[in-house]
mmCIF file of N, CA and C in Angstrom:
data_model
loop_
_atom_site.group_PDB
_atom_site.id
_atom_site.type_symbol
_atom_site.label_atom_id
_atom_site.label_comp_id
_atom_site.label_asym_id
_atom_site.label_seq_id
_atom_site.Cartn_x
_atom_site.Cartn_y
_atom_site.Cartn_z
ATOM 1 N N UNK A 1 -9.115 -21.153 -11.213
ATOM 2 C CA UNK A 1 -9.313 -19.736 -11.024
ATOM 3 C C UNK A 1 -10.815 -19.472 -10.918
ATOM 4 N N UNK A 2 -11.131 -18.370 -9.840
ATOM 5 C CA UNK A 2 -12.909 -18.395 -9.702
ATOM 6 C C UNK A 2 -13.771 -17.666 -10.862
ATOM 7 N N UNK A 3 -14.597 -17.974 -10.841
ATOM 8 C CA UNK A 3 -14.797 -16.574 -12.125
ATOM 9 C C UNK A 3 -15.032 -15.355 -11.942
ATOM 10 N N UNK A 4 -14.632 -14.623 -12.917
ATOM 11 C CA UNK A 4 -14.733 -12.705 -12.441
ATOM 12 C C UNK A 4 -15.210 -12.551 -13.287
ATOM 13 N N UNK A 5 -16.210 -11.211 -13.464
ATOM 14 C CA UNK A 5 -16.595 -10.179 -14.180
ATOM 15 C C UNK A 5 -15.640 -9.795 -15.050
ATOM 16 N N UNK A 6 -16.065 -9.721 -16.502
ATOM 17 C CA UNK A 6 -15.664 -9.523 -17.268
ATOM 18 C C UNK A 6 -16.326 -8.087 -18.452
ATOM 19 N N UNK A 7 -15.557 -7.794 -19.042
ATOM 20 C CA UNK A 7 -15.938 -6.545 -19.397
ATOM 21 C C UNK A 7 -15.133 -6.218 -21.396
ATOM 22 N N UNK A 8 -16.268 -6.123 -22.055
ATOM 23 C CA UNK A 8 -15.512 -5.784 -23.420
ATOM 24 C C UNK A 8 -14.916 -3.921 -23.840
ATOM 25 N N UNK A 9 -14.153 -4.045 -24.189
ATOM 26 C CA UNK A 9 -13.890 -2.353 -25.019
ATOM 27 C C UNK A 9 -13.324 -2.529 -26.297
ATOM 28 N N UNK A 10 -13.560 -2.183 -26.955
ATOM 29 C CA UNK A 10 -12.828 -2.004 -28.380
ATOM 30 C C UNK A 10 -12.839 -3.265 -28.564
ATOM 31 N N UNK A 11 -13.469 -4.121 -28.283
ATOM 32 C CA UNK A 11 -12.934 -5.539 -29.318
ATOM 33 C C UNK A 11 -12.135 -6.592 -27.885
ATOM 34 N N UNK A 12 -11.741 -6.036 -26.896
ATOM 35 C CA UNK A 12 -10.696 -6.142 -25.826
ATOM 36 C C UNK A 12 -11.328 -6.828 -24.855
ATOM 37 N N UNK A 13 -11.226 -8.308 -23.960
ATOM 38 C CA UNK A 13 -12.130 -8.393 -22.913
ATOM 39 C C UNK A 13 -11.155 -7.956 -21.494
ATOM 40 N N UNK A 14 -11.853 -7.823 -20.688
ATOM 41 C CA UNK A 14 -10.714 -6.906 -19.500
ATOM 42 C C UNK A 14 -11.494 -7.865 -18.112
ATOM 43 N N UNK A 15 -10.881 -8.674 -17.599
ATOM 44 C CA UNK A 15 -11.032 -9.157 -16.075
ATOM 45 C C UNK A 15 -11.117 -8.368 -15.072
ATOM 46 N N UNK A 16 -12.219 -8.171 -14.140
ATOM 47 C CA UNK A 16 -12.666 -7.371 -12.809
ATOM 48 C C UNK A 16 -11.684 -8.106 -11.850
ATOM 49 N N UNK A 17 -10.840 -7.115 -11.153
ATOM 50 C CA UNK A 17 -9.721 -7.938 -10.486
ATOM 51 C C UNK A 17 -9.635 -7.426 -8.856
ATOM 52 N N UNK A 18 -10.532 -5.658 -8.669
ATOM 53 C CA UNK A 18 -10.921 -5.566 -7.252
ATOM 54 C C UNK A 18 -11.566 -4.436 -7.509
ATOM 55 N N UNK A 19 -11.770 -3.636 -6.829
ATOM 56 C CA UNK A 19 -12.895 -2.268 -6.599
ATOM 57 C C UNK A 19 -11.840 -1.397 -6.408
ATOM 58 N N UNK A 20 -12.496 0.238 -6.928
ATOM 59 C CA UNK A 20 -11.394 1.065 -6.571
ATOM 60 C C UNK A 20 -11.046 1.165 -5.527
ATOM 61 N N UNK A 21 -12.109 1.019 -4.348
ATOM 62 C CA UNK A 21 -12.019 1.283 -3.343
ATOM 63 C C UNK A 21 -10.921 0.042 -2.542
ATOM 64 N N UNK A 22 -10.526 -0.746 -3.393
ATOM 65 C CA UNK A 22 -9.681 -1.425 -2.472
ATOM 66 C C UNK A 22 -8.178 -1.037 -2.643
ATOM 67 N N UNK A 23 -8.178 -0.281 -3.517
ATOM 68 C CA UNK A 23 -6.684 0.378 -4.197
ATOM 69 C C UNK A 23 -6.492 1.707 -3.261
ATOM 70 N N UNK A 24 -6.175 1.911 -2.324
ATOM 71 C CA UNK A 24 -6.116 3.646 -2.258
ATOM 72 C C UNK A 24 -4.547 4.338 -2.723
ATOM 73 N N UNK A 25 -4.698 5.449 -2.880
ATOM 74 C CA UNK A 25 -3.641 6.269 -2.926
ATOM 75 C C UNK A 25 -2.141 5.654 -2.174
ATOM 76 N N UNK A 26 -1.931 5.671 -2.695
ATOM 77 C CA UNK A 26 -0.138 4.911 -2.630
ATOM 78 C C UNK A 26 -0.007 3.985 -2.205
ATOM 79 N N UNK A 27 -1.295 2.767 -2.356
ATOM 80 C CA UNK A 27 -0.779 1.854 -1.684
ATOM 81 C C UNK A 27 -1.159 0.382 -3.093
ATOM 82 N N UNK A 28 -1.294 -0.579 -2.887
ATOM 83 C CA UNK A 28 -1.021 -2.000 -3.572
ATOM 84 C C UNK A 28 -2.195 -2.951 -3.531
ATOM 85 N N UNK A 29 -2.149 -3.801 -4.468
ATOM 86 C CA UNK A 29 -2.935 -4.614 -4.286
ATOM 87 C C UNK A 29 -1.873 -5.772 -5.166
ATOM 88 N N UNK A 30 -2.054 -7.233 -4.516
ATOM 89 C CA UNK A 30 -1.490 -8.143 -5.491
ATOM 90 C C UNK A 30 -2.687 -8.983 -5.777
ATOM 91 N N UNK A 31 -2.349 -9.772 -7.064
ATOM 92 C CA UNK A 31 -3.504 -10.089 -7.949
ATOM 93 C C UNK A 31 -2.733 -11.446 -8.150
ATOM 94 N N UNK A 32 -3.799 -12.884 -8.210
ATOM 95 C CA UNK A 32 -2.942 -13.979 -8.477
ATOM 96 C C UNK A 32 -3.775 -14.416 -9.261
ATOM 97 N N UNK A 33 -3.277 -15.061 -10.687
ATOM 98 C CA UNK A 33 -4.374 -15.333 -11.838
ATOM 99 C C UNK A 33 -3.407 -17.475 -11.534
ATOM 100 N N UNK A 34 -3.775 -18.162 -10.707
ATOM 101 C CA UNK A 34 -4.420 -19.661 -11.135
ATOM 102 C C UNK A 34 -3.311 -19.665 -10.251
ATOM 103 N N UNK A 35 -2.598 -20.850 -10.219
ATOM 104 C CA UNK A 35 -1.681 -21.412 -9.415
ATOM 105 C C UNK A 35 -0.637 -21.000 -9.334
ATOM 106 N N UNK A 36 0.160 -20.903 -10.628
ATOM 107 C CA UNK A 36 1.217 -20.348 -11.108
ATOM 108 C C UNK A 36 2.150 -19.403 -10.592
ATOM 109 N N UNK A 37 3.141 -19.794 -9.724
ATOM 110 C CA UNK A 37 3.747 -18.513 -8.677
ATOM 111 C C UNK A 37 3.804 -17.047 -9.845
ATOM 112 N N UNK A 38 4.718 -17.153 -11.083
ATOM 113 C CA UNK A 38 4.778 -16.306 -11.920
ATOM 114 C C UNK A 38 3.374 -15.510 -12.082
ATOM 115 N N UNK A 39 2.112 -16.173 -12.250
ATOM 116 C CA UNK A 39 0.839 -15.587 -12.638
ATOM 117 C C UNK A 39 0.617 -14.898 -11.267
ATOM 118 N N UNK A 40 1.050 -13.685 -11.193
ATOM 119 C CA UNK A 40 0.640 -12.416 -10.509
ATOM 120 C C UNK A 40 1.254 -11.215 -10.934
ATOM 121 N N UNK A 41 0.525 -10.186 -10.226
ATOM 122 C CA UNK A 41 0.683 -8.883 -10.401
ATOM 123 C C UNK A 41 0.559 -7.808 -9.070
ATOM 124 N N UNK A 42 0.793 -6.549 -9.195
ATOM 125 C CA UNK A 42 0.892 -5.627 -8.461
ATOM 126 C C UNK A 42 -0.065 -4.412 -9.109
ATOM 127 N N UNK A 43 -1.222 -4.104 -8.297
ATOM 128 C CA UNK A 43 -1.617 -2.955 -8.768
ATOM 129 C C UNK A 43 -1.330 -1.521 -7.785
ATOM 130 N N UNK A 44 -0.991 -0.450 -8.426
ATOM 131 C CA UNK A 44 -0.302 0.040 -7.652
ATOM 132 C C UNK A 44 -1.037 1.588 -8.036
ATOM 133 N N UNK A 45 -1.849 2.324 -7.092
ATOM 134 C CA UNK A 45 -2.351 3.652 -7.071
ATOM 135 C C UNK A 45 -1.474 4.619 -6.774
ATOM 136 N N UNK A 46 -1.033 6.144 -7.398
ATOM 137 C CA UNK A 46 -0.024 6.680 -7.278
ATOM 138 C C UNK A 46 -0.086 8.045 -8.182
ATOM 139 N N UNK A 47 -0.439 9.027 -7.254
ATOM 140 C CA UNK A 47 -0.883 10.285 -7.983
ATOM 141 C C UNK A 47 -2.339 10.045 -8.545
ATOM 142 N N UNK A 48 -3.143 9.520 -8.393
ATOM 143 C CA UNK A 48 -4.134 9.000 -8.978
ATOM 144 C C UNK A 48 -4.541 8.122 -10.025
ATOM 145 N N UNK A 49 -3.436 7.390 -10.334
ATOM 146 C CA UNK A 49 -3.093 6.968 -11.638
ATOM 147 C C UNK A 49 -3.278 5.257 -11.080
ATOM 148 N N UNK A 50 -3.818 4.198 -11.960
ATOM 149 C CA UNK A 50 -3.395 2.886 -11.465
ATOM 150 C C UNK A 50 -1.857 2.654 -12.990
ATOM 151 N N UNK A 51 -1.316 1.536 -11.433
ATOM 152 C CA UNK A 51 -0.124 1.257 -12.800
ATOM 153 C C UNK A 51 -0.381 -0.915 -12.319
ATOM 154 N N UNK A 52 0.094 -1.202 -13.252
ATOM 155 C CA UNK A 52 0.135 -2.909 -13.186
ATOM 156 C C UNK A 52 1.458 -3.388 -13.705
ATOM 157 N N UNK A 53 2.351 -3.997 -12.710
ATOM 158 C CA UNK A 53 3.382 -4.484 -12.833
ATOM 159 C C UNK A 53 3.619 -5.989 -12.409
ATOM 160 N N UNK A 54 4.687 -6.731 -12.723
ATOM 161 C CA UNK A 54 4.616 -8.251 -12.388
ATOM 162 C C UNK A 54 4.792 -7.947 -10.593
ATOM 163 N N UNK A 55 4.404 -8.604 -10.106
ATOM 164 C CA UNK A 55 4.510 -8.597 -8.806
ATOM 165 C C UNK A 55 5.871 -9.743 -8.286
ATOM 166 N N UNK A 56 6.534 -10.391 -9.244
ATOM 167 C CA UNK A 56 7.593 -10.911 -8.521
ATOM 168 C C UNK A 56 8.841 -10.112 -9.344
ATOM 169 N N UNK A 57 9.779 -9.806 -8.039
ATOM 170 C CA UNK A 57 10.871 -8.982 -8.499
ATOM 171 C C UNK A 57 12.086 -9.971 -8.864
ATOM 172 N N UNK A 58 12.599 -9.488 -10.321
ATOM 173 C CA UNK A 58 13.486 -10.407 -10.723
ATOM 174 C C UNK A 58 14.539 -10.719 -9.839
ATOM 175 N N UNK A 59 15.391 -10.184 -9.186
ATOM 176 C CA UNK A 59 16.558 -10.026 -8.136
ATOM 177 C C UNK A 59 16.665 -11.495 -7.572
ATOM 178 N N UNK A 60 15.245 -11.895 -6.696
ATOM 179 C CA UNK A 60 15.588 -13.055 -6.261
ATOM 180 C C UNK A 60 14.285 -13.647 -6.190
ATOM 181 N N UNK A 61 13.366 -12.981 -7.342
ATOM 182 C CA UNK A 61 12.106 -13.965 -7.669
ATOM 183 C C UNK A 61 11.284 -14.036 -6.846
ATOM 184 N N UNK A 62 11.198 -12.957 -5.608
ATOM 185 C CA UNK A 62 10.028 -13.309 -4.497
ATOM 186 C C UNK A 62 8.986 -11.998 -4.904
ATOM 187 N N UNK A 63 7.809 -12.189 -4.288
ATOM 188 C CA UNK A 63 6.560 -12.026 -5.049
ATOM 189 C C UNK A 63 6.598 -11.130 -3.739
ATOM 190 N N UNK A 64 7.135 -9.988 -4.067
ATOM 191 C CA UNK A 64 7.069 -8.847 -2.667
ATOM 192 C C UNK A 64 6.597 -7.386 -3.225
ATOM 193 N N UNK A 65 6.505 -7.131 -5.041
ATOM 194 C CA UNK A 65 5.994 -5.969 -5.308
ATOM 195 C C UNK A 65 5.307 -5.221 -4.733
ATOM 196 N N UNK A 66 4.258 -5.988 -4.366
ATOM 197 C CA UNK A 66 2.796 -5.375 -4.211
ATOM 198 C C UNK A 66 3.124 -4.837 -2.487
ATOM 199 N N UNK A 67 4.175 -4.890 -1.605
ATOM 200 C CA UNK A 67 5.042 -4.647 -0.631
ATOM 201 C C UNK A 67 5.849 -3.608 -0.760
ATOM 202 N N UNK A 68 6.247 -3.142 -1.636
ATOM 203 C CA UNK A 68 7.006 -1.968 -2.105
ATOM 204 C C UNK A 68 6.666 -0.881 -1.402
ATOM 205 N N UNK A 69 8.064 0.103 -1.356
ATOM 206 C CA UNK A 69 7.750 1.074 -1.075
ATOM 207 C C UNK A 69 7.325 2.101 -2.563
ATOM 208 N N UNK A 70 6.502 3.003 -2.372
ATOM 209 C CA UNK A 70 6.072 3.313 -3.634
ATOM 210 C C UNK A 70 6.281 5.276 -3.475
ATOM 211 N N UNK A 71 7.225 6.094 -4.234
ATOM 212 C CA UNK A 71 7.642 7.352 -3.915
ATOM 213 C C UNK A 71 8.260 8.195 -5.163
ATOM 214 N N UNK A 72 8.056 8.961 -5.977
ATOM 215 C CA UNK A 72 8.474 9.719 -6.754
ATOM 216 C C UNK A 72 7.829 8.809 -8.035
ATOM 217 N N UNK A 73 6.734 8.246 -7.817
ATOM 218 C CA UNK A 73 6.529 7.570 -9.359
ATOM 219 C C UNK A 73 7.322 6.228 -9.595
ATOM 220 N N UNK A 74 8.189 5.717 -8.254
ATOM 221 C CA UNK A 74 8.823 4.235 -8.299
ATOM 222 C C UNK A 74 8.252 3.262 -7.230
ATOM 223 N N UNK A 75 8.337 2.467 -7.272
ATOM 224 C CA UNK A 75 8.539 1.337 -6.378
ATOM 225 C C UNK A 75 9.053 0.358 -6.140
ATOM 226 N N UNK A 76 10.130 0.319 -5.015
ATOM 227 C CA UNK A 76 11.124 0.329 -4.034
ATOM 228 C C UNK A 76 10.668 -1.338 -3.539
ATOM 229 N N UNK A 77 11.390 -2.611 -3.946
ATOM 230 C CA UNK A 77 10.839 -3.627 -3.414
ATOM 231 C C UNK A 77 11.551 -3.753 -2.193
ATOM 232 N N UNK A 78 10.813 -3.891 -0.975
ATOM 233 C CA UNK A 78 10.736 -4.337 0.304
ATOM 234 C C UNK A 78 11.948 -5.029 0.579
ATOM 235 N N UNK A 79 12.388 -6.311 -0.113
ATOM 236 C CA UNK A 79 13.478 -7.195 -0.096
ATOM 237 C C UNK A 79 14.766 -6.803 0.215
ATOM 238 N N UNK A 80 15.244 -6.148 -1.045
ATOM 239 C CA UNK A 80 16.352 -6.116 -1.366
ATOM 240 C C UNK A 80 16.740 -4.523 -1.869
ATOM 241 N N UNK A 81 15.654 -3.649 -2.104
ATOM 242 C CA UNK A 81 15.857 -2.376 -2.314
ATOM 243 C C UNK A 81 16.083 -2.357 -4.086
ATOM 244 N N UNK A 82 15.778 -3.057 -4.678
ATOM 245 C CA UNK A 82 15.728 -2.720 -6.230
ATOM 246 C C UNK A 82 14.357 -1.905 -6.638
ATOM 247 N N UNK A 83 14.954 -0.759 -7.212
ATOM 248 C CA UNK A 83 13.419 0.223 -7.773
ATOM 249 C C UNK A 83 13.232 0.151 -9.067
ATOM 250 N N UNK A 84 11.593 0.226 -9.569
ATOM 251 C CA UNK A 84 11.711 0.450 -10.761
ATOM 252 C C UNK A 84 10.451 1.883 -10.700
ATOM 253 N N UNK A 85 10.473 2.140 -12.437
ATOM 254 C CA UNK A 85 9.437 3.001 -12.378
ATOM 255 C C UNK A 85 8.254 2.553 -12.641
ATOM 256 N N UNK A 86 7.285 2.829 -12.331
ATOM 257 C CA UNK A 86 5.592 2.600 -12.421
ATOM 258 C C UNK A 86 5.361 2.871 -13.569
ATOM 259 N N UNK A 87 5.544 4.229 -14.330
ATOM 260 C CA UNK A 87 5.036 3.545 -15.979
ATOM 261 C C UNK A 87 5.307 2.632 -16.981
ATOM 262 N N UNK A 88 6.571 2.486 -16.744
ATOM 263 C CA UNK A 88 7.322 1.408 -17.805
ATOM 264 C C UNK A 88 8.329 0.513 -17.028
ATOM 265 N N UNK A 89 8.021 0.304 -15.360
ATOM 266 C CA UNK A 89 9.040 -1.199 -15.038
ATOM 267 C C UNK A 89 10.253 -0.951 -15.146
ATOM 268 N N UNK A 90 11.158 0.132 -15.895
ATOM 269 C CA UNK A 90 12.444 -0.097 -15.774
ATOM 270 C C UNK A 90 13.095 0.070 -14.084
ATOM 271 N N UNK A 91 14.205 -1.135 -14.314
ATOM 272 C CA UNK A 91 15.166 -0.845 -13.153
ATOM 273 C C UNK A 91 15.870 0.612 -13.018
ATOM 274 N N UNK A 92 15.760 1.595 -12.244
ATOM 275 C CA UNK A 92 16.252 3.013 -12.239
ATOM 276 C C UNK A 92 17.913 2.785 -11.423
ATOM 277 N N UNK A 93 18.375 1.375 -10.964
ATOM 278 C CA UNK A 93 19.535 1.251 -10.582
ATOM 279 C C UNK A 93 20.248 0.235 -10.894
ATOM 280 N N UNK A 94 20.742 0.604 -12.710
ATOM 281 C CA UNK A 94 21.112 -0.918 -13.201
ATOM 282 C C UNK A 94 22.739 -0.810 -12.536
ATOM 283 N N UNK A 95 23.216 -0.511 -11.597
ATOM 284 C CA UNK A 95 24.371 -0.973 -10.904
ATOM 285 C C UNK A 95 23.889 -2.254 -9.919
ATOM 286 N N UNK A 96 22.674 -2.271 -9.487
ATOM 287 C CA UNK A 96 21.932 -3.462 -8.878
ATOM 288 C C UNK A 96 21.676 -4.084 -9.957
ATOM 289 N N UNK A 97 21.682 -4.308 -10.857
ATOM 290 C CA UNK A 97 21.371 -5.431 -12.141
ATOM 291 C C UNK A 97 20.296 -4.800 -13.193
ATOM 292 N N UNK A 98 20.643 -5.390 -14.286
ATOM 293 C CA UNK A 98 19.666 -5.110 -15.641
ATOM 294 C C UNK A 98 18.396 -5.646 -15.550
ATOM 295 N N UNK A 99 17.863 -6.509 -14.963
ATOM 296 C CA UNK A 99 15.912 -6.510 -15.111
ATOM 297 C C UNK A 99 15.125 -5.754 -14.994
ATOM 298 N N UNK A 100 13.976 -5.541 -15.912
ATOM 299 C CA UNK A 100 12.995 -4.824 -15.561
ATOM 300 C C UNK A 100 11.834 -5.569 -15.128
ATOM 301 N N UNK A 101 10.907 -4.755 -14.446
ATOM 302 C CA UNK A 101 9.864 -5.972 -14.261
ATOM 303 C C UNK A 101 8.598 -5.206 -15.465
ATOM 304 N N UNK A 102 7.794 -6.193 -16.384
ATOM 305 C CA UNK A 102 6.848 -6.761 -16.870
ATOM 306 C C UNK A 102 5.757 -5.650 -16.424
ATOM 307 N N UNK A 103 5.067 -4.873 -17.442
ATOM 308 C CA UNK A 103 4.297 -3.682 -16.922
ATOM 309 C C UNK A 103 2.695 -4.238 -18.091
ATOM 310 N N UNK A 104 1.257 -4.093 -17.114
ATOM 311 C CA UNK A 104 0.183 -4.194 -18.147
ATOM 312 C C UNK A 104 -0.548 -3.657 -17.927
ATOM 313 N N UNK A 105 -1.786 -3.696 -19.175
ATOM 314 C CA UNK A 105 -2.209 -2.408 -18.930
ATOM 315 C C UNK A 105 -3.431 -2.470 -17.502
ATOM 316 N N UNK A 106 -4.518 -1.577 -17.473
ATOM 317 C CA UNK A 106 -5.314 -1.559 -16.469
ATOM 318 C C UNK A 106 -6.442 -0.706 -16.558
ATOM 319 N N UNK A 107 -7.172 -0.842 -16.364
ATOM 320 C CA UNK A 107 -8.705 -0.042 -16.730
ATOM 321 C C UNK A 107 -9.769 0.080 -15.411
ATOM 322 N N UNK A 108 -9.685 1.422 -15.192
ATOM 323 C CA UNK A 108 -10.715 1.357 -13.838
ATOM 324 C C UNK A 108 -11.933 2.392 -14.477
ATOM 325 N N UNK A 109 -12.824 1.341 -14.273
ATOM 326 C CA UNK A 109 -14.316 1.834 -14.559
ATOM 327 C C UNK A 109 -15.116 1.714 -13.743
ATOM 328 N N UNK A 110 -16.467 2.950 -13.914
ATOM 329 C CA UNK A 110 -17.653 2.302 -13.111
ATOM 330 C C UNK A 110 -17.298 1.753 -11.436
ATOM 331 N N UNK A 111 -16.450 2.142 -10.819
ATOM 332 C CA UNK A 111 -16.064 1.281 -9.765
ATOM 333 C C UNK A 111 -14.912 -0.068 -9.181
ATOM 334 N N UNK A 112 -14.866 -0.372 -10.187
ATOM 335 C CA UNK A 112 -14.106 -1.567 -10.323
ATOM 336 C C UNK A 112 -12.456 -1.290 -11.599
ATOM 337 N N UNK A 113 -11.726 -2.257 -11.458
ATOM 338 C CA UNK A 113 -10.544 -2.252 -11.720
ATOM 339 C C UNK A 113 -10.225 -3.460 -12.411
ATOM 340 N N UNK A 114 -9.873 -3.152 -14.253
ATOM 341 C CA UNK A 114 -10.018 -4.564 -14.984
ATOM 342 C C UNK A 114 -8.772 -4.458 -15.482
ATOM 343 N N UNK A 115 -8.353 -6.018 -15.780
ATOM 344 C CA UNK A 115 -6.831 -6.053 -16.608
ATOM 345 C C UNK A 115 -7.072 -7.048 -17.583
ATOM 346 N N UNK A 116 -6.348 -6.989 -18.912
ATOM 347 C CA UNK A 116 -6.397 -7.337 -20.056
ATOM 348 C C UNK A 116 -6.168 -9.583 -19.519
ATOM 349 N N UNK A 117 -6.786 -9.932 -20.427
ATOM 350 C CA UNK A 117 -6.442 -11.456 -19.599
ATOM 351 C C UNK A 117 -4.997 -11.681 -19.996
ATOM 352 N N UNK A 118 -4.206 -11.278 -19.418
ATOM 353 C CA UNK A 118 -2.660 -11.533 -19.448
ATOM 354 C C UNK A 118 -2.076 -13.645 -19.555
ATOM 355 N N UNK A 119 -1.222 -13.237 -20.415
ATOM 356 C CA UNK A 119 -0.712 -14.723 -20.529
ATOM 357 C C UNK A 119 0.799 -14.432 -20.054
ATOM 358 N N UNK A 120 0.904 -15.376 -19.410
ATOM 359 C CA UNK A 120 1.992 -15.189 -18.242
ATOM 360 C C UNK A 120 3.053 -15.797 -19.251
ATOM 361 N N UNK A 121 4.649 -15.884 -19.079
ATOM 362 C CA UNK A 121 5.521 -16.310 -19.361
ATOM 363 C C UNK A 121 5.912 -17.090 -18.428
ATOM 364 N N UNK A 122 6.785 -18.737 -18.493
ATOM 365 C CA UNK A 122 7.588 -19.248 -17.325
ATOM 366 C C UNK A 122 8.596 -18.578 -17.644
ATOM 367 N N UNK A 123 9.220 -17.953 -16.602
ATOM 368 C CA UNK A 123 10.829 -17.239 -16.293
ATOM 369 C C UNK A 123 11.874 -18.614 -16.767
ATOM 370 N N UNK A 124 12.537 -18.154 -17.526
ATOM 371 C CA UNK A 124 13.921 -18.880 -17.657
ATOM 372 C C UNK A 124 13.993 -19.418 -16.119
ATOM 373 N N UNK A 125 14.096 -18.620 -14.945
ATOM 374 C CA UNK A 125 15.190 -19.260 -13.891
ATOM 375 C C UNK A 125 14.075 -20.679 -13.119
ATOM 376 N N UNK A 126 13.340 -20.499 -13.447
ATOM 377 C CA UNK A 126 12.203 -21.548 -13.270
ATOM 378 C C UNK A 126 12.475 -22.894 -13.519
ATOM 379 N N UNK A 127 13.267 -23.483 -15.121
ATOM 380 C CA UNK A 127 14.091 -24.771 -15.427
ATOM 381 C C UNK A 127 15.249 -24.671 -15.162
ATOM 382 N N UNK A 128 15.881 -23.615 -14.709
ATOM 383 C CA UNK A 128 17.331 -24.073 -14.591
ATOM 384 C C UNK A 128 17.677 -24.596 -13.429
ATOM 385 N N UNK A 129 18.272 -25.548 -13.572
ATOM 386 C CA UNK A 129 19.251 -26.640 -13.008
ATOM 387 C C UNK A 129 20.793 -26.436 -12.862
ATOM 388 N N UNK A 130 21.245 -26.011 -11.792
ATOM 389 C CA UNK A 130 22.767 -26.339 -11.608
ATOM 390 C C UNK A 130 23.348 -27.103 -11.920
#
């Protein structure tokens, strides 16, 4: 991973991950922290607000968040049409299935746009074997 700007608050160090200016109003940015298909994210501008969600959608595990359609405070993955909400990730159509996707936090300062150094989880469906 290259190195980024880094930034303390409260005790907290926060990774420089793009400029505001690369976020605009309703649209995405995906973020990939090392090799790790799982190690990414979706930053997502929306009412003025940034939100940070996992960028791969549980449904069928493809890394299309940051692709979403993004409308009423949700976003609508590209794929398969599963929505969740932007503040808290829940699925808003658990008749399409129970996952939520993985929500963190995000800090835009001074210009730039930092996220907490997140430690990724491997997904269960990652070892399983038929």
């Amino acid at each position: 991973m290259e190195s980024r700007k880094k930034i303390e608050v409260n005790g907290n160090y926060y990774i420089c991950v793009a400029t505001s200016d690369e976020i605009k109003e309703g649209r995405s940015k995906q973020v990939r922290f090392g090799e790790e298909y799982e190690s990414q994210v979706a930053i997502i501008r929306y009412n003025n607000k940034l939100y940070c969600l996992s960028n791969i959608c549980p449904h069928r595990h493809l890394d299309s968040i940051h692709r979403g359609i993004i409308a009423d405070g949700k976003v609508t993955c590209p794929e398969h049409g599963w929505t969740y909400e932007l503040s808290s990730g829940l699925n808003v159509e658990p008749h399409k299935g129970i996952k939520n996707l993985k929500v963190y936090e995000v800090i835009e300062f001074d210009g730039f746009i930092y996220l907490p150094e997140i430690q990724f989880e491997s997904p269960k469906w990652k070892f399983y074997e038929p």
